[in-house]
Amino acid sequence: MEDVLPVTFIMSILWIAVFSYLMVWWTETLGRTLGLGAKPEIMGLTLIAAGTSVPDLITSVIVARKGLGDMAVSSSLGSNLFDICVGLPIPCLSLSPLVKSISW
């Protein structure tokens, strides 16, 4: 069983890469079809960001209906804080040794 773990890990990374590419492509196609006329980056920031927040919304609604309002709020805040504190710095930190000067 343990001998297939590296293969399953690599396959899961490949599946994430494939579906990420498809999600961006579908978002661009949807934006062009609806006539939004925005750049792909703008569509990605709005439509994909909203789409990835839906599971957090659903779980928050479920636990709030069970009477656990504190858990619903902490789930929403914790998810966003993790995205901001971990999701944003990691690409910048991993790129900074490769780039000599970054102009903001």
JSON list of N, CA, C and O in Angstrom, two decimals, residues 4-50:
[
{"chain": "A", "resi": 4, "resn": "VAL", "atom": "N", "xyz": [2.48, 2.83, -3.38]},
{"chain": "A", "resi": 4, "resn": "VAL", "atom": "CA", "xyz": [1.72, 3.64, -4.35]},
{"chain": "A", "resi": 4, "resn": "VAL", "atom": "C", "xyz": [1.49, 5.07, -3.87]},
{"chain": "A", "resi": 4, "resn": "VAL", "atom": "O", "xyz": [0.93, 5.87, -4.61]},
{"chain": "A", "resi": 5, "resn": "LEU", "atom": "N", "xyz": [1.90, 5.39, -2.66]},
{"chain": "A", "resi": 5, "resn": "LEU", "atom": "CA", "xyz": [1.67, 6.74, -2.14]},
{"chain": "A", "resi": 5, "resn": "LEU", "atom": "C", "xyz": [2.33, 7.83, -2.98]},
{"chain": "A", "resi": 5, "resn": "LEU", "atom": "O", "xyz": [1.69, 8.85, -3.27]},
{"chain": "A", "resi": 6, "resn": "PRO", "atom": "N", "xyz": [3.59, 7.69, -3.40]},
{"chain": "A", "resi": 6, "resn": "PRO", "atom": "CA", "xyz": [4.17, 8.74, -4.24]},
{"chain": "A", "resi": 6, "resn": "PRO", "atom": "C", "xyz": [3.43, 8.92, -5.57]},
{"chain": "A", "resi": 6, "resn": "PRO", "atom": "O", "xyz": [3.24, 10.05, -6.04]},
{"chain": "A", "resi": 7, "resn": "VAL", "atom": "N", "xyz": [2.98, 7.84, -6.14]},
{"chain": "A", "resi": 7, "resn": "VAL", "atom": "CA", "xyz": [2.24, 7.92, -7.41]},
{"chain": "A", "resi": 7, "resn": "VAL", "atom": "C", "xyz": [0.91, 8.63, -7.21]},
{"chain": "A", "resi": 7, "resn": "VAL", "atom": "O", "xyz": [0.52, 9.49, -8.01]},
{"chain": "A", "resi": 8, "resn": "THR", "atom": "N", "xyz": [0.20, 8.28, -6.15]},
{"chain": "A", "resi": 8, "resn": "THR", "atom": "CA", "xyz": [-1.09, 8.94, -5.91]},
{"chain": "A", "resi": 8, "resn": "THR", "atom": "C", "xyz": [-0.90, 10.42, -5.58]},
{"chain": "A", "resi": 8, "resn": "THR", "atom": "O", "xyz": [-1.72, 11.24, -5.98]},
{"chain": "A", "resi": 9, "resn": "PHE", "atom": "N", "xyz": [0.18, 10.77, -4.89]},
{"chain": "A", "resi": 9, "resn": "PHE", "atom": "CA", "xyz": [0.45, 12.18, -4.60]},
{"chain": "A", "resi": 9, "resn": "PHE", "atom": "C", "xyz": [0.71, 12.95, -5.90]},
{"chain": "A", "resi": 9, "resn": "PHE", "atom": "O", "xyz": [0.14, 14.02, -6.11]},
{"chain": "A", "resi": 10, "resn": "ILE", "atom": "N", "xyz": [1.54, 12.40, -6.76]},
{"chain": "A", "resi": 10, "resn": "ILE", "atom": "CA", "xyz": [1.84, 13.07, -8.03]},
{"chain": "A", "resi": 10, "resn": "ILE", "atom": "C", "xyz": [0.59, 13.17, -8.89]},
{"chain": "A", "resi": 10, "resn": "ILE", "atom": "O", "xyz": [0.34, 14.21, -9.51]},
{"chain": "A", "resi": 11, "resn": "MET", "atom": "N", "xyz": [-0.20, 12.13, -8.92]},
{"chain": "A", "resi": 11, "resn": "MET", "atom": "CA", "xyz": [-1.44, 12.17, -9.71]},
{"chain": "A", "resi": 11, "resn": "MET", "atom": "C", "xyz": [-2.42, 13.21, -9.17]},
{"chain": "A", "resi": 11, "resn": "MET", "atom": "O", "xyz": [-3.10, 13.88, -9.95]},
{"chain": "A", "resi": 12, "resn": "SER", "atom": "N", "xyz": [-2.50, 13.36, -7.85]},
{"chain": "A", "resi": 12, "resn": "SER", "atom": "CA", "xyz": [-3.40, 14.37, -7.29]},
{"chain": "A", "resi": 12, "resn": "SER", "atom": "C", "xyz": [-2.94, 15.77, -7.65]},
{"chain": "A", "resi": 12, "resn": "SER", "atom": "O", "xyz": [-3.75, 16.65, -7.96]},
{"chain": "A", "resi": 13, "resn": "ILE", "atom": "N", "xyz": [-1.62, 16.01, -7.65]},
{"chain": "A", "resi": 13, "resn": "ILE", "atom": "CA", "xyz": [-1.09, 17.31, -8.06]},
{"chain": "A", "resi": 13, "resn": "ILE", "atom": "C", "xyz": [-1.41, 17.57, -9.53]},
{"chain": "A", "resi": 13, "resn": "ILE", "atom": "O", "xyz": [-1.80, 18.68, -9.92]},
{"chain": "A", "resi": 14, "resn": "LEU", "atom": "N", "xyz": [-1.27, 16.54, -10.37]},
{"chain": "A", "resi": 14, "resn": "LEU", "atom": "CA", "xyz": [-1.59, 16.70, -11.78]},
{"chain": "A", "resi": 14, "resn": "LEU", "atom": "C", "xyz": [-3.08, 16.99, -12.00]},
{"chain": "A", "resi": 14, "resn": "LEU", "atom": "O", "xyz": [-3.44, 17.82, -12.83]},
{"chain": "A", "resi": 15, "resn": "TRP", "atom": "N", "xyz": [-3.95, 16.32, -11.25]},
{"chain": "A", "resi": 15, "resn": "TRP", "atom": "CA", "xyz": [-5.39, 16.58, -11.36]},
{"chain": "A", "resi": 15, "resn": "TRP", "atom": "C", "xyz": [-5.71, 18.01, -10.96]},
{"chain": "A", "resi": 15, "resn": "TRP", "atom": "O", "xyz": [-6.53, 18.69, -11.60]},
{"chain": "A", "resi": 16, "resn": "ILE", "atom": "N", "xyz": [-5.09, 18.50, -9.89]},
{"chain": "A", "resi": 16, "resn": "ILE", "atom": "CA", "xyz": [-5.31, 19.88, -9.46]},
{"chain": "A", "resi": 16, "resn": "ILE", "atom": "C", "xyz": [-4.86, 20.84, -10.55]},
{"chain": "A", "resi": 16, "resn": "ILE", "atom": "O", "xyz": [-5.55, 21.83, -10.86]},
{"chain": "A", "resi": 17, "resn": "ALA", "atom": "N", "xyz": [-3.71, 20.58, -11.17]},
{"chain": "A", "resi": 17, "resn": "ALA", "atom": "CA", "xyz": [-3.21, 21.44, -12.24]},
{"chain": "A", "resi": 17, "resn": "ALA", "atom": "C", "xyz": [-4.16, 21.44, -13.44]},
{"chain": "A", "resi": 17, "resn": "ALA", "atom": "O", "xyz": [-4.47, 22.50, -13.99]},
{"chain": "A", "resi": 18, "resn": "VAL", "atom": "N", "xyz": [-4.63, 20.26, -13.83]},
{"chain": "A", "resi": 18, "resn": "VAL", "atom": "CA", "xyz": [-5.53, 20.16, -14.98]},
{"chain": "A", "resi": 18, "resn": "VAL", "atom": "C", "xyz": [-6.83, 20.90, -14.70]},
{"chain": "A", "resi": 18, "resn": "VAL", "atom": "O", "xyz": [-7.30, 21.70, -15.53]},
{"chain": "A", "resi": 19, "resn": "PHE", "atom": "N", "xyz": [-7.44, 20.67, -13.56]},
{"chain": "A", "resi": 19, "resn": "PHE", "atom": "CA", "xyz": [-8.71, 21.31, -13.26]},
{"chain": "A", "resi": 19, "resn": "PHE", "atom": "C", "xyz": [-8.55, 22.82, -13.03]},
{"chain": "A", "resi": 19, "resn": "PHE", "atom": "O", "xyz": [-9.45, 23.59, -13.34]},
{"chain": "A", "resi": 20, "resn": "SER", "atom": "N", "xyz": [-7.41, 23.26, -12.52]},
{"chain": "A", "resi": 20, "resn": "SER", "atom": "CA", "xyz": [-7.16, 24.69, -12.39]},
{"chain": "A", "resi": 20, "resn": "SER", "atom": "C", "xyz": [-7.09, 25.35, -13.76]},
{"chain": "A", "resi": 20, "resn": "SER", "atom": "O", "xyz": [-7.67, 26.42, -13.99]},
{"chain": "A", "resi": 21, "resn": "TYR", "atom": "N", "xyz": [-6.38, 24.72, -14.68]},
{"chain": "A", "resi": 21, "resn": "TYR", "atom": "CA", "xyz": [-6.30, 25.24, -16.04]},
{"chain": "A", "resi": 21, "resn": "TYR", "atom": "C", "xyz": [-7.69, 25.30, -16.68]},
{"chain": "A", "resi": 21, "resn": "TYR", "atom": "O", "xyz": [-8.06, 26.29, -17.29]},
{"chain": "A", "resi": 22, "resn": "LEU", "atom": "N", "xyz": [-8.45, 24.20, -16.54]},
{"chain": "A", "resi": 22, "resn": "LEU", "atom": "CA", "xyz": [-9.79, 24.17, -17.13]},
{"chain": "A", "resi": 22, "resn": "LEU", "atom": "C", "xyz": [-10.71, 25.22, -16.50]},
{"chain": "A", "resi": 22, "resn": "LEU", "atom": "O", "xyz": [-11.52, 25.84, -17.21]},
{"chain": "A", "resi": 23, "resn": "MET", "atom": "N", "xyz": [-10.59, 25.44, -15.20]},
{"chain": "A", "resi": 23, "resn": "MET", "atom": "CA", "xyz": [-11.43, 26.42, -14.53]},
{"chain": "A", "resi": 23, "resn": "MET", "atom": "C", "xyz": [-11.15, 27.83, -15.06]},
{"chain": "A", "resi": 23, "resn": "MET", "atom": "O", "xyz": [-12.07, 28.61, -15.32]},
{"chain": "A", "resi": 24, "resn": "VAL", "atom": "N", "xyz": [-9.88, 28.15, -15.26]},
{"chain": "A", "resi": 24, "resn": "VAL", "atom": "CA", "xyz": [-9.54, 29.47, -15.82]},
{"chain": "A", "resi": 24, "resn": "VAL", "atom": "C", "xyz": [-10.02, 29.58, -17.25]},
{"chain": "A", "resi": 24, "resn": "VAL", "atom": "O", "xyz": [-10.58, 30.60, -17.66]},
{"chain": "A", "resi": 25, "resn": "TRP", "atom": "N", "xyz": [-9.86, 28.53, -18.03]},
{"chain": "A", "resi": 25, "resn": "TRP", "atom": "CA", "xyz": [-10.30, 28.55, -19.43]},
{"chain": "A", "resi": 25, "resn": "TRP", "atom": "C", "xyz": [-11.82, 28.72, -19.51]},
{"chain": "A", "resi": 25, "resn": "TRP", "atom": "O", "xyz": [-12.33, 29.50, -20.31]},
{"chain": "A", "resi": 26, "resn": "TRP", "atom": "N", "xyz": [-12.55, 27.97, -18.68]},
{"chain": "A", "resi": 26, "resn": "TRP", "atom": "CA", "xyz": [-14.01, 28.09, -18.68]},
{"chain": "A", "resi": 26, "resn": "TRP", "atom": "C", "xyz": [-14.44, 29.48, -18.23]},
{"chain": "A", "resi": 26, "resn": "TRP", "atom": "O", "xyz": [-15.42, 30.02, -18.74]},
{"chain": "A", "resi": 27, "resn": "THR", "atom": "N", "xyz": [-13.73, 30.08, -17.30]},
{"chain": "A", "resi": 27, "resn": "THR", "atom": "CA", "xyz": [-14.07, 31.42, -16.84]},
{"chain": "A", "resi": 27, "resn": "THR", "atom": "C", "xyz": [-13.85, 32.44, -17.95]},
{"chain": "A", "resi": 27, "resn": "THR", "atom": "O", "xyz": [-14.67, 33.33, -18.16]},
{"chain": "A", "resi": 28, "resn": "GLU", "atom": "N", "xyz": [-12.74, 32.31, -18.68]},
{"chain": "A", "resi": 28, "resn": "GLU", "atom": "CA", "xyz": [-12.50, 33.21, -19.80]},
{"chain": "A", "resi": 28, "resn": "GLU", "atom": "C", "xyz": [-13.58, 33.06, -20.87]},
{"chain": "A", "resi": 28, "resn": "GLU", "atom": "O", "xyz": [-14.08, 34.05, -21.41]},
{"chain": "A", "resi": 29, "resn": "THR", "atom": "N", "xyz": [-13.95, 31.82, -21.16]},
{"chain": "A", "resi": 29, "resn": "THR", "atom": "CA", "xyz": [-14.98, 31.56, -22.16]},
{"chain": "A", "resi": 29, "resn": "THR", "atom": "C", "xyz": [-16.33, 32.13, -21.71]},
{"chain": "A", "resi": 29, "resn": "THR", "atom": "O", "xyz": [-17.05, 32.75, -22.50]},
{"chain": "A", "resi": 30, "resn": "LEU", "atom": "N", "xyz": [-16.65, 31.96, -20.44]},
{"chain": "A", "resi": 30, "resn": "LEU", "atom": "CA", "xyz": [-17.90, 32.51, -19.91]},
{"chain": "A", "resi": 30, "resn": "LEU", "atom": "C", "xyz": [-17.90, 34.04, -19.99]},
{"chain": "A", "resi": 30, "resn": "LEU", "atom": "O", "xyz": [-18.90, 34.65, -20.37]},
{"chain": "A", "resi": 31, "resn": "GLY", "atom": "N", "xyz": [-16.78, 34.64, -19.65]},
{"chain": "A", "resi": 31, "resn": "GLY", "atom": "CA", "xyz": [-16.69, 36.10, -19.73]},
{"chain": "A", "resi": 31, "resn": "GLY", "atom": "C", "xyz": [-16.85, 36.62, -21.14]},
{"chain": "A", "resi": 31, "resn": "GLY", "atom": "O", "xyz": [-17.52, 37.63, -21.37]},
{"chain": "A", "resi": 32, "resn": "ARG", "atom": "N", "xyz": [-16.24, 35.93, -22.12]},
{"chain": "A", "resi": 32, "resn": "ARG", "atom": "CA", "xyz": [-16.39, 36.34, -23.51]},
{"chain": "A", "resi": 32, "resn": "ARG", "atom": "C", "xyz": [-17.82, 36.11, -24.00]},
{"chain": "A", "resi": 32, "resn": "ARG", "atom": "O", "xyz": [-18.38, 36.92, -24.73]},
{"chain": "A", "resi": 33, "resn": "THR", "atom": "N", "xyz": [-18.43, 35.00, -23.57]},
{"chain": "A", "resi": 33, "resn": "THR", "atom": "CA", "xyz": [-19.80, 34.69, -24.00]},
{"chain": "A", "resi": 33, "resn": "THR", "atom": "C", "xyz": [-20.79, 35.71, -23.46]},
{"chain": "A", "resi": 33, "resn": "THR", "atom": "O", "xyz": [-21.70, 36.14, -24.16]},
{"chain": "A", "resi": 34, "resn": "LEU", "atom": "N", "xyz": [-20.61, 36.10, -22.20]},
{"chain": "A", "resi": 34, "resn": "LEU", "atom": "CA", "xyz": [-21.51, 37.08, -21.59]},
{"chain": "A", "resi": 34, "resn": "LEU", "atom": "C", "xyz": [-21.20, 38.51, -22.01]},
{"chain": "A", "resi": 34, "resn": "LEU", "atom": "O", "xyz": [-21.93, 39.43, -21.66]},
{"chain": "A", "resi": 35, "resn": "GLY", "atom": "N", "xyz": [-20.11, 38.69, -22.74]},
{"chain": "A", "resi": 35, "resn": "GLY", "atom": "CA", "xyz": [-19.76, 40.03, -23.22]},
{"chain": "A", "resi": 35, "resn": "GLY", "atom": "C", "xyz": [-19.20, 40.93, -22.13]},
{"chain": "A", "resi": 35, "resn": "GLY", "atom": "O", "xyz": [-19.39, 42.14, -22.18]},
{"chain": "A", "resi": 36, "resn": "LEU", "atom": "N", "xyz": [-18.53, 40.35, -21.15]},
{"chain": "A", "resi": 36, "resn": "LEU", "atom": "CA", "xyz": [-17.98, 41.18, -20.08]},
{"chain": "A", "resi": 36, "resn": "LEU", "atom": "C", "xyz": [-16.82, 42.03, -20.57]},
{"chain": "A", "resi": 36, "resn": "LEU", "atom": "O", "xyz": [-16.59, 43.12, -20.07]},
{"chain": "A", "resi": 37, "resn": "GLY", "atom": "N", "xyz": [-16.07, 41.53, -21.55]},
{"chain": "A", "resi": 37, "resn": "GLY", "atom": "CA", "xyz": [-15.01, 42.31, -22.16]},
{"chain": "A", "resi": 37, "resn": "GLY", "atom": "C", "xyz": [-13.86, 42.63, -21.22]},
{"chain": "A", "resi": 37, "resn": "GLY", "atom": "O", "xyz": [-13.06, 43.50, -21.52]},
{"chain": "A", "resi": 38, "resn": "ALA", "atom": "N", "xyz": [-13.78, 41.97, -20.10]},
{"chain": "A", "resi": 38, "resn": "ALA", "atom": "CA", "xyz": [-12.71, 42.25, -19.14]},
{"chain": "A", "resi": 38, "resn": "ALA", "atom": "C", "xyz": [-11.50, 41.38, -19.46]},
{"chain": "A", "resi": 38, "resn": "ALA", "atom": "O", "xyz": [-11.57, 40.40, -20.19]},
{"chain": "A", "resi": 39, "resn": "LYS", "atom": "N", "xyz": [-10.39, 41.77, -18.89]},
{"chain": "A", "resi": 39, "resn": "LYS", "atom": "CA", "xyz": [-9.18, 40.97, -19.04]},
{"chain": "A", "resi": 39, "resn": "LYS", "atom": "C", "xyz": [-9.38, 39.64, -18.30]},
{"chain": "A", "resi": 39, "resn": "LYS", "atom": "O", "xyz": [-10.12, 39.57, -17.34]},
{"chain": "A", "resi": 40, "resn": "PRO", "atom": "N", "xyz": [-8.68, 38.60, -18.73]},
{"chain": "A", "resi": 40, "resn": "PRO", "atom": "CA", "xyz": [-8.80, 37.31, -18.06]},
{"chain": "A", "resi": 40, "resn": "PRO", "atom": "C", "xyz": [-8.42, 37.38, -16.58]},
{"chain": "A", "resi": 40, "resn": "PRO", "atom": "O", "xyz": [-9.00, 36.67, -15.76]},
{"chain": "A", "resi": 41, "resn": "GLU", "atom": "N", "xyz": [-7.48, 38.26, -16.24]},
{"chain": "A", "resi": 41, "resn": "GLU", "atom": "CA", "xyz": [-7.07, 38.37, -14.84]},
{"chain": "A", "resi": 41, "resn": "GLU", "atom": "C", "xyz": [-8.22, 38.89, -13.98]},
{"chain": "A", "resi": 41, "resn": "GLU", "atom": "O", "xyz": [-8.43, 38.44, -12.86]},
{"chain": "A", "resi": 42, "resn": "ILE", "atom": "N", "xyz": [-8.96, 39.86, -14.51]},
{"chain": "A", "resi": 42, "resn": "ILE", "atom": "CA", "xyz": [-10.08, 40.44, -13.76]},
{"chain": "A", "resi": 42, "resn": "ILE", "atom": "C", "xyz": [-11.18, 39.40, -13.59]},
{"chain": "A", "resi": 42, "resn": "ILE", "atom": "O", "xyz": [-11.75, 39.25, -12.51]},
{"chain": "A", "resi": 43, "resn": "MET", "atom": "N", "xyz": [-11.47, 38.67, -14.65]},
{"chain": "A", "resi": 43, "resn": "MET", "atom": "CA", "xyz": [-12.49, 37.63, -14.55]},
{"chain": "A", "resi": 43, "resn": "MET", "atom": "C", "xyz": [-12.06, 36.55, -13.56]},
{"chain": "A", "resi": 43, "resn": "MET", "atom": "O", "xyz": [-12.87, 36.03, -12.79]},
{"chain": "A", "resi": 44, "resn": "GLY", "atom": "N", "xyz": [-10.79, 36.22, -13.58]},
{"chain": "A", "resi": 44, "resn": "GLY", "atom": "CA", "xyz": [-10.29, 35.21, -12.65]},
{"chain": "A", "resi": 44, "resn": "GLY", "atom": "C", "xyz": [-10.40, 35.66, -11.21]},
{"chain": "A", "resi": 44, "resn": "GLY", "atom": "O", "xyz": [-10.79, 34.89, -10.34]},
{"chain": "A", "resi": 45, "resn": "LEU", "atom": "N", "xyz": [-10.08, 36.92, -10.96]},
{"chain": "A", "resi": 45, "resn": "LEU", "atom": "CA", "xyz": [-10.14, 37.42, -9.60]},
{"chain": "A", "resi": 45, "resn": "LEU", "atom": "C", "xyz": [-11.56, 37.50, -9.07]},
{"chain": "A", "resi": 45, "resn": "LEU", "atom": "O", "xyz": [-11.80, 37.31, -7.89]},
{"chain": "A", "resi": 46, "resn": "THR", "atom": "N", "xyz": [-12.51, 37.76, -9.94]},
{"chain": "A", "resi": 46, "resn": "THR", "atom": "CA", "xyz": [-13.89, 37.90, -9.46]},
{"chain": "A", "resi": 46, "resn": "THR", "atom": "C", "xyz": [-14.67, 36.59, -9.51]},
{"chain": "A", "resi": 46, "resn": "THR", "atom": "O", "xyz": [-15.16, 36.12, -8.49]},
{"chain": "A", "resi": 47, "resn": "LEU", "atom": "N", "xyz": [-14.77, 35.97, -10.68]},
{"chain": "A", "resi": 47, "resn": "LEU", "atom": "CA", "xyz": [-15.60, 34.79, -10.81]},
{"chain": "A", "resi": 47, "resn": "LEU", "atom": "C", "xyz": [-15.02, 33.58, -10.10]},
{"chain": "A", "resi": 47, "resn": "LEU", "atom": "O", "xyz": [-15.73, 32.87, -9.39]},
{"chain": "A", "resi": 48, "resn": "ILE", "atom": "N", "xyz": [-13.72, 33.34, -10.26]},
{"chain": "A", "resi": 48, "resn": "ILE", "atom": "CA", "xyz": [-13.12, 32.17, -9.62]},
{"chain": "A", "resi": 48, "resn": "ILE", "atom": "C", "xyz": [-13.04, 32.37, -8.12]},
{"chain": "A", "resi": 48, "resn": "ILE", "atom": "O", "xyz": [-13.25, 31.44, -7.34]},
{"chain": "A", "resi": 49, "resn": "ALA", "atom": "N", "xyz": [-12.75, 33.59, -7.68]},
{"chain": "A", "resi": 49, "resn": "ALA", "atom": "CA", "xyz": [-12.72, 33.85, -6.23]},
{"chain": "A", "resi": 49, "resn": "ALA", "atom": "C", "xyz": [-14.09, 33.61, -5.61]},
{"chain": "A", "resi": 49, "resn": "ALA", "atom": "O", "xyz": [-14.20, 33.04, -4.52]},
{"chain": "A", "resi": 50, "resn": "ALA", "atom": "N", "xyz": [-15.13, 34.05, -6.30]},
{"chain": "A", "resi": 50, "resn": "ALA", "atom": "CA", "xyz": [-16.48, 33.82, -5.79]},
{"chain": "A", "resi": 50, "resn": "ALA", "atom": "C", "xyz": [-16.80, 32.33, -5.80]},
{"chain": "A", "resi": 50, "resn": "ALA", "atom": "O", "xyz": [-17.41, 31.81, -4.86]}
]
